[in-house]
XYZ file of C-alpha atoms in Angstrom:
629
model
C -45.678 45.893 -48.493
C -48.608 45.157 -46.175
C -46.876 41.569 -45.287
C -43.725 43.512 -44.717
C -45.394 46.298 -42.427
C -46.760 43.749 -40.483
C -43.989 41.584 -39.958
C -42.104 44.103 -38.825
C -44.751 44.944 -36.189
C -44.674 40.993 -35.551
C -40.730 41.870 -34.701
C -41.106 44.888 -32.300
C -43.658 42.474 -30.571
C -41.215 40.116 -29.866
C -38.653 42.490 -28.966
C -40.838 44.404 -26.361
C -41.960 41.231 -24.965
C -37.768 40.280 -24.591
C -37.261 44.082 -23.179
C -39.902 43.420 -20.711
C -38.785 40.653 -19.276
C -38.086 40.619 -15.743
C -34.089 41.099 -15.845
C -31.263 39.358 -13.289
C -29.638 41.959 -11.137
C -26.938 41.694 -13.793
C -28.320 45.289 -14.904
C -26.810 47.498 -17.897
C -24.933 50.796 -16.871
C -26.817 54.069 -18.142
C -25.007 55.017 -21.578
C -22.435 57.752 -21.224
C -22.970 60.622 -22.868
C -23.931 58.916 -26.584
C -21.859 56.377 -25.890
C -24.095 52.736 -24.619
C -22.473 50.743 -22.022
C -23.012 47.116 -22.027
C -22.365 44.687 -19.879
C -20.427 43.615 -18.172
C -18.850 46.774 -18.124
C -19.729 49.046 -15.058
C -19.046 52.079 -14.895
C -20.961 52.704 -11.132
C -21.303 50.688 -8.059
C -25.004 49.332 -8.762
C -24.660 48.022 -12.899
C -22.726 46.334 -14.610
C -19.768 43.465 -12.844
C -18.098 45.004 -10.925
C -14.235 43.478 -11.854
C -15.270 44.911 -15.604
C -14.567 48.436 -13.975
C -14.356 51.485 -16.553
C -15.135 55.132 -15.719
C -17.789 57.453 -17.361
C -16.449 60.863 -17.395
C -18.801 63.717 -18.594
C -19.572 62.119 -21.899
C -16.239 59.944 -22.310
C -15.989 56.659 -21.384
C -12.525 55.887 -19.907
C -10.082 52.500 -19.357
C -7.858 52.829 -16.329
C -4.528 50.516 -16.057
C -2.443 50.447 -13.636
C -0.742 53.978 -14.217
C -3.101 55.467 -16.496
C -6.551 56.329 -17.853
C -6.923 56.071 -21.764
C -10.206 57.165 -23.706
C -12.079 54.251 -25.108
C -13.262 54.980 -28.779
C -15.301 51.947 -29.496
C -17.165 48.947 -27.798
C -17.891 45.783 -29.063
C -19.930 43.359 -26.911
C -20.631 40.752 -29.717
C -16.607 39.937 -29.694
C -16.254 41.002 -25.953
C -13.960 43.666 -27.397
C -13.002 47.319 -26.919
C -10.985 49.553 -28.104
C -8.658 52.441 -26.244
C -7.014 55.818 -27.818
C -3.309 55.054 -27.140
C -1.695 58.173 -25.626
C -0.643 61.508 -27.939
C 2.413 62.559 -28.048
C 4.369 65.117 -25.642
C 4.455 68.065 -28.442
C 4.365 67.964 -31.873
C 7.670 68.477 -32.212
C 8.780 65.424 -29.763
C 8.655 61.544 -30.722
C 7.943 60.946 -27.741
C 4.687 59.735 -26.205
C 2.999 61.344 -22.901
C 2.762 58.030 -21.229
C 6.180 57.343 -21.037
C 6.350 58.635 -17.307
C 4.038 55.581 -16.465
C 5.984 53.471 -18.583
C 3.416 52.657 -21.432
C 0.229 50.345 -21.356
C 0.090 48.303 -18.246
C -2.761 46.292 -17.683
C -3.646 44.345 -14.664
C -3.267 41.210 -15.150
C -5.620 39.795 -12.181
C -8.479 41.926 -13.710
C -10.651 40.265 -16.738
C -9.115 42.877 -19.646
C -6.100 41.616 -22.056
C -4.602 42.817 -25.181
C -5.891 40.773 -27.992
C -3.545 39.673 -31.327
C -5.093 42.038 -33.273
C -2.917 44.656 -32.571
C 0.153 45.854 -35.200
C 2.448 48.334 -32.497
C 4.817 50.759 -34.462
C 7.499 51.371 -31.366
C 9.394 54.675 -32.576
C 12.499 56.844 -31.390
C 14.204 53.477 -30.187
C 17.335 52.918 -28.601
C 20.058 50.701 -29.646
C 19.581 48.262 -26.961
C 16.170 47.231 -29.275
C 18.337 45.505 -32.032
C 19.074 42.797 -29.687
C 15.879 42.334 -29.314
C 13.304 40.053 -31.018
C 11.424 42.637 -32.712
C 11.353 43.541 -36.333
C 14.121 46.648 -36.080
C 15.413 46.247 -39.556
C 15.140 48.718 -42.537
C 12.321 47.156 -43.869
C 10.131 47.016 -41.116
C 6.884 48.387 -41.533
C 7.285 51.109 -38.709
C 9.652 53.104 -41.242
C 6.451 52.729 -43.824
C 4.712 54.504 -41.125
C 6.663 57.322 -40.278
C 7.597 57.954 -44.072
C 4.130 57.935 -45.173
C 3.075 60.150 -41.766
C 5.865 62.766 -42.412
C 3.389 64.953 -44.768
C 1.443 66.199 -42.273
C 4.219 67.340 -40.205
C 3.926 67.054 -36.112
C 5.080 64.525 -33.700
C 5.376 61.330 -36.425
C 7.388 63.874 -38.454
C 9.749 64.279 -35.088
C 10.268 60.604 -35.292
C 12.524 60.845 -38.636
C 15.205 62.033 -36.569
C 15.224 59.181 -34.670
C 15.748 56.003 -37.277
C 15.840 52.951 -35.066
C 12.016 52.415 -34.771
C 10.595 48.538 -34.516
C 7.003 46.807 -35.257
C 5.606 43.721 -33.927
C 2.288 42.286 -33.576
C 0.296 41.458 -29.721
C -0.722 38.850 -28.155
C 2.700 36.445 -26.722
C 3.042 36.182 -22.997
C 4.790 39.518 -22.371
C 2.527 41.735 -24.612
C -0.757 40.009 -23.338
C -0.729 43.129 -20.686
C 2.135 45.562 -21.412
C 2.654 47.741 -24.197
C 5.902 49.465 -22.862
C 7.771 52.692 -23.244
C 10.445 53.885 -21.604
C 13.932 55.789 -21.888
C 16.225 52.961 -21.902
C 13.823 51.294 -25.122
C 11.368 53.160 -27.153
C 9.990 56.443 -26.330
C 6.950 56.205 -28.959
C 4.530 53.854 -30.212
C 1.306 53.578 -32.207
C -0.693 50.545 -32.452
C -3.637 49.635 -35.468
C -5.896 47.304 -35.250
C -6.569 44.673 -38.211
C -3.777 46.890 -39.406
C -3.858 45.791 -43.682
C -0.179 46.890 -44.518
C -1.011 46.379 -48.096
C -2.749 49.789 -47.738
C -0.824 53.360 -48.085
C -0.267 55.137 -44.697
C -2.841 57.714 -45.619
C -5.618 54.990 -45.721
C -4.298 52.927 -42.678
C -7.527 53.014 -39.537
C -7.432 55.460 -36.660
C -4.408 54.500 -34.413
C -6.049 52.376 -31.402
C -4.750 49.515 -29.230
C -7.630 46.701 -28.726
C -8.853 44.849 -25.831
C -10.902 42.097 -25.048
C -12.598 40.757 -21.719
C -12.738 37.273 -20.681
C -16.654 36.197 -20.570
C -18.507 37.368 -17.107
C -19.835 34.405 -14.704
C -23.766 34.806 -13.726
C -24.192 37.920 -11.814
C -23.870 38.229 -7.589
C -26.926 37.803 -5.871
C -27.765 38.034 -1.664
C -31.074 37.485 -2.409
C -33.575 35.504 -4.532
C -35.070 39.000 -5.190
C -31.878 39.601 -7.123
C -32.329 36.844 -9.830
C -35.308 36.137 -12.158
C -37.600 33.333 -12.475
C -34.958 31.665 -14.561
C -32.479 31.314 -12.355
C -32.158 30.544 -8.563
C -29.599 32.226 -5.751
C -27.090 29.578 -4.361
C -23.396 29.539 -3.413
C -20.859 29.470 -6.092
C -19.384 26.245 -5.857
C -15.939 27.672 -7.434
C -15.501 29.765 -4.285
C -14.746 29.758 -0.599
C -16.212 33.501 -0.135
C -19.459 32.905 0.739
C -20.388 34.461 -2.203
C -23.792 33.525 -3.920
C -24.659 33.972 -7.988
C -28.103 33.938 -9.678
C -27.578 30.280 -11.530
C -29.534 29.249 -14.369
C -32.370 26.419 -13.749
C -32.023 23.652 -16.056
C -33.000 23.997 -19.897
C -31.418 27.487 -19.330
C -27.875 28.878 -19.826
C -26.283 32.350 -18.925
C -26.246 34.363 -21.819
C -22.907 36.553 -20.895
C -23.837 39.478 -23.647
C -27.183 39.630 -23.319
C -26.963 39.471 -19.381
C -29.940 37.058 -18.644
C -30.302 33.210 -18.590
C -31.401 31.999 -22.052
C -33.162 29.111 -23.319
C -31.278 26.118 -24.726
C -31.713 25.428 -28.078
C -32.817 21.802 -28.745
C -34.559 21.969 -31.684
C -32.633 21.089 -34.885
C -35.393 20.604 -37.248
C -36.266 23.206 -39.863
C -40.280 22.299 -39.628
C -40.308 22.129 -35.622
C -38.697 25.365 -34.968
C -40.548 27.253 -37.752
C -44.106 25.871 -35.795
C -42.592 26.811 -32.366
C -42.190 30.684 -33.828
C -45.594 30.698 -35.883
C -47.018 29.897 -32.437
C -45.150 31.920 -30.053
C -45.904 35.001 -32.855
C -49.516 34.302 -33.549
C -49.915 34.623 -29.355
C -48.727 37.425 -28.996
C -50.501 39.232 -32.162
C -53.740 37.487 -31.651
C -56.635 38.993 -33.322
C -54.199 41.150 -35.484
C -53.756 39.400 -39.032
C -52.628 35.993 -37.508
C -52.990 33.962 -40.623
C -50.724 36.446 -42.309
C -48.043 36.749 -40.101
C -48.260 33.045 -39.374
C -47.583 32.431 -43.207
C -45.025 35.153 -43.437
C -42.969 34.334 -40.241
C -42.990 30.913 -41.436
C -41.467 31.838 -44.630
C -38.784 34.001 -43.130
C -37.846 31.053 -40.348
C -37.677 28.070 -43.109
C -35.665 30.203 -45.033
C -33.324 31.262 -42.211
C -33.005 27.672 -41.464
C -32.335 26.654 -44.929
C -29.276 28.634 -44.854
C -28.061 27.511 -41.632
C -28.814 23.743 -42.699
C -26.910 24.443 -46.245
C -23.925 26.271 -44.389
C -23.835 23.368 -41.808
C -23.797 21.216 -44.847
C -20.782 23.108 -46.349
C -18.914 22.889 -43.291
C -19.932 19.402 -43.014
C -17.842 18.497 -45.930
C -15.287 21.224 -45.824
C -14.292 19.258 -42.120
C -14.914 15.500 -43.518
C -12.361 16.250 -46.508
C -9.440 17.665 -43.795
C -10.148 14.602 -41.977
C -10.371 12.056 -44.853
C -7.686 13.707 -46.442
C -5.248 12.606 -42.944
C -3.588 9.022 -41.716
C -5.291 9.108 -38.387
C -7.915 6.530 -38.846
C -9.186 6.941 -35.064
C -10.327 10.655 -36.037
C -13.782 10.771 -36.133
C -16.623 13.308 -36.740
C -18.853 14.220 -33.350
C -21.818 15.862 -33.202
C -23.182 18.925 -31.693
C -25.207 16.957 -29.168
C -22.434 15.162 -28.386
C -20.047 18.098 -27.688
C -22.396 19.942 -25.797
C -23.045 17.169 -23.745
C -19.362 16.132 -22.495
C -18.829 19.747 -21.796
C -21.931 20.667 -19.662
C -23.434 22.749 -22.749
C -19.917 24.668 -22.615
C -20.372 25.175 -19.155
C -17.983 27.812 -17.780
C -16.981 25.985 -14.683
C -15.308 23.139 -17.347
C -13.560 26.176 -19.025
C -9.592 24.932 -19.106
C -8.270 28.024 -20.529
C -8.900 30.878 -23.379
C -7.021 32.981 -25.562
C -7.263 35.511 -28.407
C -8.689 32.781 -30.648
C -10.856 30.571 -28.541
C -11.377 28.611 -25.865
C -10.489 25.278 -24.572
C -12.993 23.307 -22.579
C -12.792 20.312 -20.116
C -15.118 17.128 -21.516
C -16.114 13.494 -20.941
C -17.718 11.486 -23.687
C -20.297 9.227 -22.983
C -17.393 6.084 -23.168
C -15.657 7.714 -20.309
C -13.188 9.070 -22.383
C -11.514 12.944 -20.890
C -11.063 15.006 -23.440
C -10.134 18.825 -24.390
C -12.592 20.392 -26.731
C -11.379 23.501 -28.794
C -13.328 25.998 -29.842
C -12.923 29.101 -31.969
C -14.455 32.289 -31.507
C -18.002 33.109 -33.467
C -16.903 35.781 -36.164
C -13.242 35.793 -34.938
C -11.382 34.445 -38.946
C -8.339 33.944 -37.757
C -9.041 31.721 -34.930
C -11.964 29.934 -37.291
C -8.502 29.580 -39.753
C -6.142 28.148 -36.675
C -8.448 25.759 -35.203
C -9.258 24.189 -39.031
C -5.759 24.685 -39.482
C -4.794 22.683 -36.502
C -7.464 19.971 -37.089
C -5.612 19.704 -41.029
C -2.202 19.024 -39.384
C -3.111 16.591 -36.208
C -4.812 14.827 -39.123
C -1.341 13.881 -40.764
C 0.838 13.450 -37.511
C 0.684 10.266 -35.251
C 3.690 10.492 -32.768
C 3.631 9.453 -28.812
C 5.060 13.251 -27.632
C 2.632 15.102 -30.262
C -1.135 15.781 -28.728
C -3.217 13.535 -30.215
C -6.322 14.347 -32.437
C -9.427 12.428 -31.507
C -11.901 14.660 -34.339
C -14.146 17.536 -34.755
C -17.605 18.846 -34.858
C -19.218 19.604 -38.090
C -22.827 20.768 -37.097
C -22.063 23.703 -35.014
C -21.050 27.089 -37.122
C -17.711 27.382 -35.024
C -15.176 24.600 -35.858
C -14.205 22.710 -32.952
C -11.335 20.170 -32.364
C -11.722 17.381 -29.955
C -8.368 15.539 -28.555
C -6.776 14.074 -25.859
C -7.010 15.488 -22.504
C -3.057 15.978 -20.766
C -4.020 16.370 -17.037
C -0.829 17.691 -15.326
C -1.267 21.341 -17.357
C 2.218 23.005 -19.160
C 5.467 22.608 -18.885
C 5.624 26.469 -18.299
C 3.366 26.035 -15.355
C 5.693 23.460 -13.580
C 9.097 25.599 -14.317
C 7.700 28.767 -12.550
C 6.971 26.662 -9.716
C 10.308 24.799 -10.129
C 8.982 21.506 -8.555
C 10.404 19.420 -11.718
C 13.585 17.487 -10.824
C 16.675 17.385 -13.662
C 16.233 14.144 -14.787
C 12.581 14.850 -15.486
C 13.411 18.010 -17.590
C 15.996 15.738 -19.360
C 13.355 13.864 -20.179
C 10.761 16.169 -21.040
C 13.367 18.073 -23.689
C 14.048 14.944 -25.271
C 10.240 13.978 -25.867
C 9.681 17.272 -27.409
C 12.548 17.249 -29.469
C 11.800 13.552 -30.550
C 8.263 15.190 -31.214
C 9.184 18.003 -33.052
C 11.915 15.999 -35.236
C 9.215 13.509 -36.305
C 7.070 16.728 -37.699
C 11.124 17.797 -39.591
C 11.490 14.518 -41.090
C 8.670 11.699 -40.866
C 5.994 13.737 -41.444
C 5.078 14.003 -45.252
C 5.379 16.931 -46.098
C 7.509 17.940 -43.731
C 5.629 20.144 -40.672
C 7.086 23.340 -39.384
C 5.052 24.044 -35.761
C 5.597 27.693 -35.671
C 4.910 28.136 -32.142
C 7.357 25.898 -29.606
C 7.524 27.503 -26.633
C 7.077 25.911 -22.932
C 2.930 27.003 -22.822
C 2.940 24.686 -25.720
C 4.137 21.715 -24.515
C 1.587 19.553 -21.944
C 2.718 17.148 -19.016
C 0.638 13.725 -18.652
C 0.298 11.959 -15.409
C 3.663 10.510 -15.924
C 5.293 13.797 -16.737
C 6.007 12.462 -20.100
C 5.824 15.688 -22.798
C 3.358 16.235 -25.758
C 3.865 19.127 -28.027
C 0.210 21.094 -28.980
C -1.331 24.049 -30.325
C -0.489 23.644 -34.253
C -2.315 25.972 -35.020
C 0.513 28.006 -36.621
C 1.878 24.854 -38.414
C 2.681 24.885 -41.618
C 3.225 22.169 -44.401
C 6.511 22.383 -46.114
C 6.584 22.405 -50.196
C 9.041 19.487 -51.393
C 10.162 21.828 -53.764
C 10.908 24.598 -51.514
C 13.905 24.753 -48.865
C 11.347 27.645 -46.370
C 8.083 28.635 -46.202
C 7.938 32.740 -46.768
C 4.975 34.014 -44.195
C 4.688 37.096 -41.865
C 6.063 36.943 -38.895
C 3.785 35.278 -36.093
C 4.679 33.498 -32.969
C 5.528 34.240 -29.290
C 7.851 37.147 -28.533
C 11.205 35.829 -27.449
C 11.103 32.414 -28.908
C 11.054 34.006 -32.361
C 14.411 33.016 -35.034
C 15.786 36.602 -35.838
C 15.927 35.480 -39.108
C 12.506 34.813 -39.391
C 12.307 38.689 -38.640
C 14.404 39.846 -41.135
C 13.479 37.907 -44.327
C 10.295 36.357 -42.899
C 11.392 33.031 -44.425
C 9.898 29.854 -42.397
C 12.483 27.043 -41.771
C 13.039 23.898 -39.626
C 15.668 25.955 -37.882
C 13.527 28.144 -36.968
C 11.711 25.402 -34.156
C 14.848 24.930 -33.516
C 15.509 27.873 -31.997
C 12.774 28.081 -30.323
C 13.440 24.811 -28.944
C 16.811 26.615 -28.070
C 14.973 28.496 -25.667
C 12.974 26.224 -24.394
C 15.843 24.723 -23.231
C 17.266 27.275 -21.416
C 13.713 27.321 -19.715
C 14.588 24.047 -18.618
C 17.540 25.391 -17.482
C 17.106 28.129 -15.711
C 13.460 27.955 -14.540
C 13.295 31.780 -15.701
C 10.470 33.121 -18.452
C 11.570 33.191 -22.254
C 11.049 37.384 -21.949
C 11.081 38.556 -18.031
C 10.973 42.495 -17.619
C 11.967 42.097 -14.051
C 15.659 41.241 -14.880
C 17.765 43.511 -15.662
C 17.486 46.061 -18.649
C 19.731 44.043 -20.916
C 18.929 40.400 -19.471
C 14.992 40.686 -19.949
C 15.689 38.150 -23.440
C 16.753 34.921 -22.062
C 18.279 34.101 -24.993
C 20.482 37.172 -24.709
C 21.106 36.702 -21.078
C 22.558 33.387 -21.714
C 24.284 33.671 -24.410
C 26.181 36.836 -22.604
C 27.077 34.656 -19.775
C 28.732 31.604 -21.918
C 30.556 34.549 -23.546
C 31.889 35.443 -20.099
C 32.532 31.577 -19.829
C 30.006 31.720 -16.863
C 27.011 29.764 -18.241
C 26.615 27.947 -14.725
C 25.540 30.921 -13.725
C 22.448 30.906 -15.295
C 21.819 27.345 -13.954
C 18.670 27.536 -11.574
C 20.151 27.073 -8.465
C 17.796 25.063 -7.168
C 18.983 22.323 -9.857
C 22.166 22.526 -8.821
C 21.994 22.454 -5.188
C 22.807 18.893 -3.977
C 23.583 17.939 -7.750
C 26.776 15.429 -8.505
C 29.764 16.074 -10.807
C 27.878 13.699 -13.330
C 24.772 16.312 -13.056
C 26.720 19.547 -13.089
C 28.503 18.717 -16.236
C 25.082 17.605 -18.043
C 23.481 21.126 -17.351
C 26.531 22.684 -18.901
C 26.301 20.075 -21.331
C 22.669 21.133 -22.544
C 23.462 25.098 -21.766
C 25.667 24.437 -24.695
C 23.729 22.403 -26.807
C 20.844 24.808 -26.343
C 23.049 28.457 -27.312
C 24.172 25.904 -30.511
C 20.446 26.021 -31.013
C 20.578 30.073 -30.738
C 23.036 30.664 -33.113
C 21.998 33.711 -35.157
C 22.611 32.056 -39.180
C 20.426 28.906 -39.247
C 23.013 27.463 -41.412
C 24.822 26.800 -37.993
C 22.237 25.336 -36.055
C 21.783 21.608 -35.833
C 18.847 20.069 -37.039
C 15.948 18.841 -34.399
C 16.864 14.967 -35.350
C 20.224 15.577 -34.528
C 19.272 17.498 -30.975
C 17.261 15.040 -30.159
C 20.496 12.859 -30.355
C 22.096 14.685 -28.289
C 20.363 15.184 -25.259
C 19.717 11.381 -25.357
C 23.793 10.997 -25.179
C 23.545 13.675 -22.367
C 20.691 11.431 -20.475
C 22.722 8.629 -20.976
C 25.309 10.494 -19.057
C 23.304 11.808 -16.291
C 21.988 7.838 -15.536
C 25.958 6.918 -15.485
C 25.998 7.543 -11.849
C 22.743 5.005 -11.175
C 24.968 2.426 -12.422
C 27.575 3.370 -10.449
């Protein structure tokens, strides 16, 4: 007991020293009401960043979008996370939510707040414009579990029995990343759960909340070396043509974004050398107070804290050599932490190539001169721990020019992270919206993915469904030549088995509608994605676009309205055909076609990715007729 007493004074030693500290002017907001605020999030001019904006109102903390102000119920700053009330509804005898006269959930999508995967959103009192749509609108769907097992308690979910088209789908594609809509023409309702288990009964289902997470903060603004501590010194940011300055982090330092202060880097890897570095930063500050004791009992503590991080690292070690071992890529190797941290600047956020719900995806160079992209999964985030080891098992198996290639992983650090090639010229989504590709090259580029995808259909053993094709997925080199990424969705295929039965995940309008219904994985079901991402290539228009019109806003739909109206040139991006021969006119209709034969709404019908692949060869053949000519 005495040990114990006094290593727990040893602690709230350490942790005044820590509170003490002089602090950066990145200073934490005053808690509202009971509720803390941590930073980043500001709730006044002088704490807080300042783009993390929320609003403290008498004792309720508050998230303003665009339209609207919802109550925020719970803050996490470990996962950068938060979590908002979504709005009631009208009366309880109307399935209708109040928000529908700002049209739902809109974030903005230049601030630092998105709307994370975790999110299951029940849309009720739908219209029958919805069943075109990609959701899940069927019988089955899990909104009618909802609103069945809500109807006890009477009220507004009650209300919604009346109206029995409802739908359920889960956050996070490109269209839901900031909108959560309702509106009169769609669905007048919604709830959303977070971590929602549908397993559970109704009745035991979590409070009804829609979840949000904020990208990391940079170091804070400074005008003044006043503003910044001894750690860290006030210069320009190099990232920006404002003028503006930001306290950065002298070297042997790194910005801690949660704990708001520049922390020291970790170097020491050895059980023994840490444990003396503690004894003696523990015994200074408790001199003349029991020394020897806590000396012995900090020691203890710290080798056995280490012991379990050294056994865990150990465990993931050979969890990570198996997936690799277990693959035909010879070239994959293990790297270590050093080495990781050192090709990306210690993780450095100015070498940050882009982040999602799951991780992040940093810019590196090895010490060979070798570019690479390092992905990393989220600390306590299992589902992106379970994609990025997922993703790692199935690059391991695949070897194909137009598939991303895996160059290994890290087994030291507790986050898996997945090391391969770097692709410099960004997506093939990013060139579209900026239509700067010419035909030929999109010819090109949907042939290379198909070829891609059709080795993962029929080469790869087992057979490898990707899950996720969409434009965002595939990457442009400096040649413009395509590479399919982001597996980690993939699945392998069972010889024995003709589909893979999962719950629906994926990208909202690039989803088979079968895979809605019986949530039965296929081959055909990449294929119509790739259906889509043809009309992409097409078109140059987004895959979901709420600023066409009410019925067009699924491109699929769109299209496949217009070739019913035997006007699919329509849909051509005129910019394509502008100045385009015969040859080239009849080649876009010649792909519009091939790509609605992709959309066709029994899989039985579609073709298979070897034999699209095929095709748009015959169609490039075509198109180069007139070079002979």
């Amino acid at each position: 007991m005495a040990a114990s007493s006094i290593f727990t004074a040893a602690l709230l030693l350490v942790l005044l020293m820590w509170t003490t500290q002089p602090a950066l002017c990145a200073r934490r907001c005053a808690d509202c009401g009971s509720s803390p605020v941590p930073y980043p999030l500001s709730t006044g001019p002088d704490c807080g960043d300042q783009s993390y904006k929320i609003r403290c109102s008498g004792s309720q903390l508050l998230f303003d979008t665009l339209n609207n102000s919802y109550p925020i119920t719970s803050i996490s700053p470990e996962s950068q996370r938060l979590t908002i009330q979504p709005s009631p509804f009208l009366s309880n005898t109307t399935c209708i939510t109040q928000d529908i006269s700002t049209v739902g959930v809109q974030l903005n999508s230049s601030l630092p707040f998105n709307i994370t995967s975790s999110n299951t959103i029940i849309y009720l009192n739908c219209t029958e414009n919805l069943l075109r749509s990609p959701l899940n609108c069927s019988s089955e769907s899990l909104c009618h579990t909802y609103v069945n097992g809500s109807s006890g308690n009477g009220g507004a979910v009650a209300a919604c029995r009346n109206a029995p088209i409802c739908c359920t789908f889960g956050t996070g594609g490109s269209s839901t990343s900031y909108k959560i809509r309702v509106l009169e023409s769609g669905c007048r309702a919604y709830r959303s759960f977070v971590n929602l288990d549908s397993s559970l009964p109704v009745s035991r289902w979590p409070q009804a909340g829609l979840e949000l997470q904020w990208v990391s903060p940079p170091e804070p603004v400074c005008t003044a070396q006043s503003n910044c501590d001894s750690d860290s010194t006030c210069s320009p940011d190099p990232n920006l043509n404002g003028g503006i300055s930001r306290c950065f982090c002298h070297s042997g330092f790194h910005w801690d974004p949660i704990a708001a202060l520049c922390a020291q880097d970790v170097t020491c890897q050895d059980p023994d050398g840490c444990g003396s570095d503690h004894t003696a930063i523990i015994a200074g500050l408790t001199s003349g107070v029991g020394v020897a004791v806590i000396a012995v009992v900090i020691g203890f503590f710290v080798y056995r804290r280490h012991k379990r991080i050294k056994d865990a690292q150990d465990q993931l070690a050979r969890e990570r050599e198996d997936i690799l071992s277990s693959g035909g890529i010879k070239s994959a190797k293990l790297f270590t932490g050093k080495e990781i941290k050192k090709a990306t600047n210690n993780f450095s956020r100015d070498r940050l190539l882009g982040a999602g719900g799951y991780g992040e995806v940093y810019y590196g160079v090895l010490d060979d001169g070798t570019v690479v992209a390092v992905k990393c999964a989220k600390l306590g985030n299992t589902k992106g721990i379970d994609q990025v080891l997922n993703e790692v098992r199935i690059l391991c198996q695949v070897n194909h020019k137009n598939l991303l290639r895996i160059l290994g992983c890290c087994v030291e650090l507790e986050q898996p992270l997945l090391v391969y090639e770097y692709v410099p010229n960004g997506t093939l989504s990013d060139h579209l919206q900026q239509k700067l590709l010419t035909w030929n090259c999109r010819l090109n580029i949907a042939h290379a993915t198909a070829e891609g995808l059709a080795y993962l259909h029929f080469s790869a053993v087992p057979p490898i469904y990707h899950r996720d094709v969409k434009s965002s997925n595939i990457l442009l080199d400096e040649k413009w030549n395509a590479k399919v990424s982001d597996f980690g969705l993939s699945r392998l295929a069972h010889a024995d088995l003709s589909h893979v039965s999962t719950c629906a995940q994926g990208t909202l309008g690039y989803l088979d509608p079968e895979y809605y219904r019986n949530y039965q994985l296929t081959d055909k079901s990449d294929v119509y994605s790739f259906g889509v991402v043809l009309l992409e290539l097409l078109t140059s228009q987004k895959a979901i676009d709420f600023n066409r019109a009410q019925d067009d806003v699924n491109l699929a739909v769109y299209v496949q309205r217009l070739v019913e109206e035997e006007r699919i040139m329509d849909a051509v991006d005129p910019a394509l055909k502008e100045g385009a021969s015969s040859l080239e006119l009849e080649t876009m209709k010649a792909l519009g076609f091939l790509a609605v034969s992709c959309l066709e709404e029994r899989r039985q019908r579609r073709p298979s990715m070897k034999e699209v692949a095929e095709e748009i060869e015959y169609i490039i053949t075509i198109a180069s007729a007139k070079t002979i000519e």
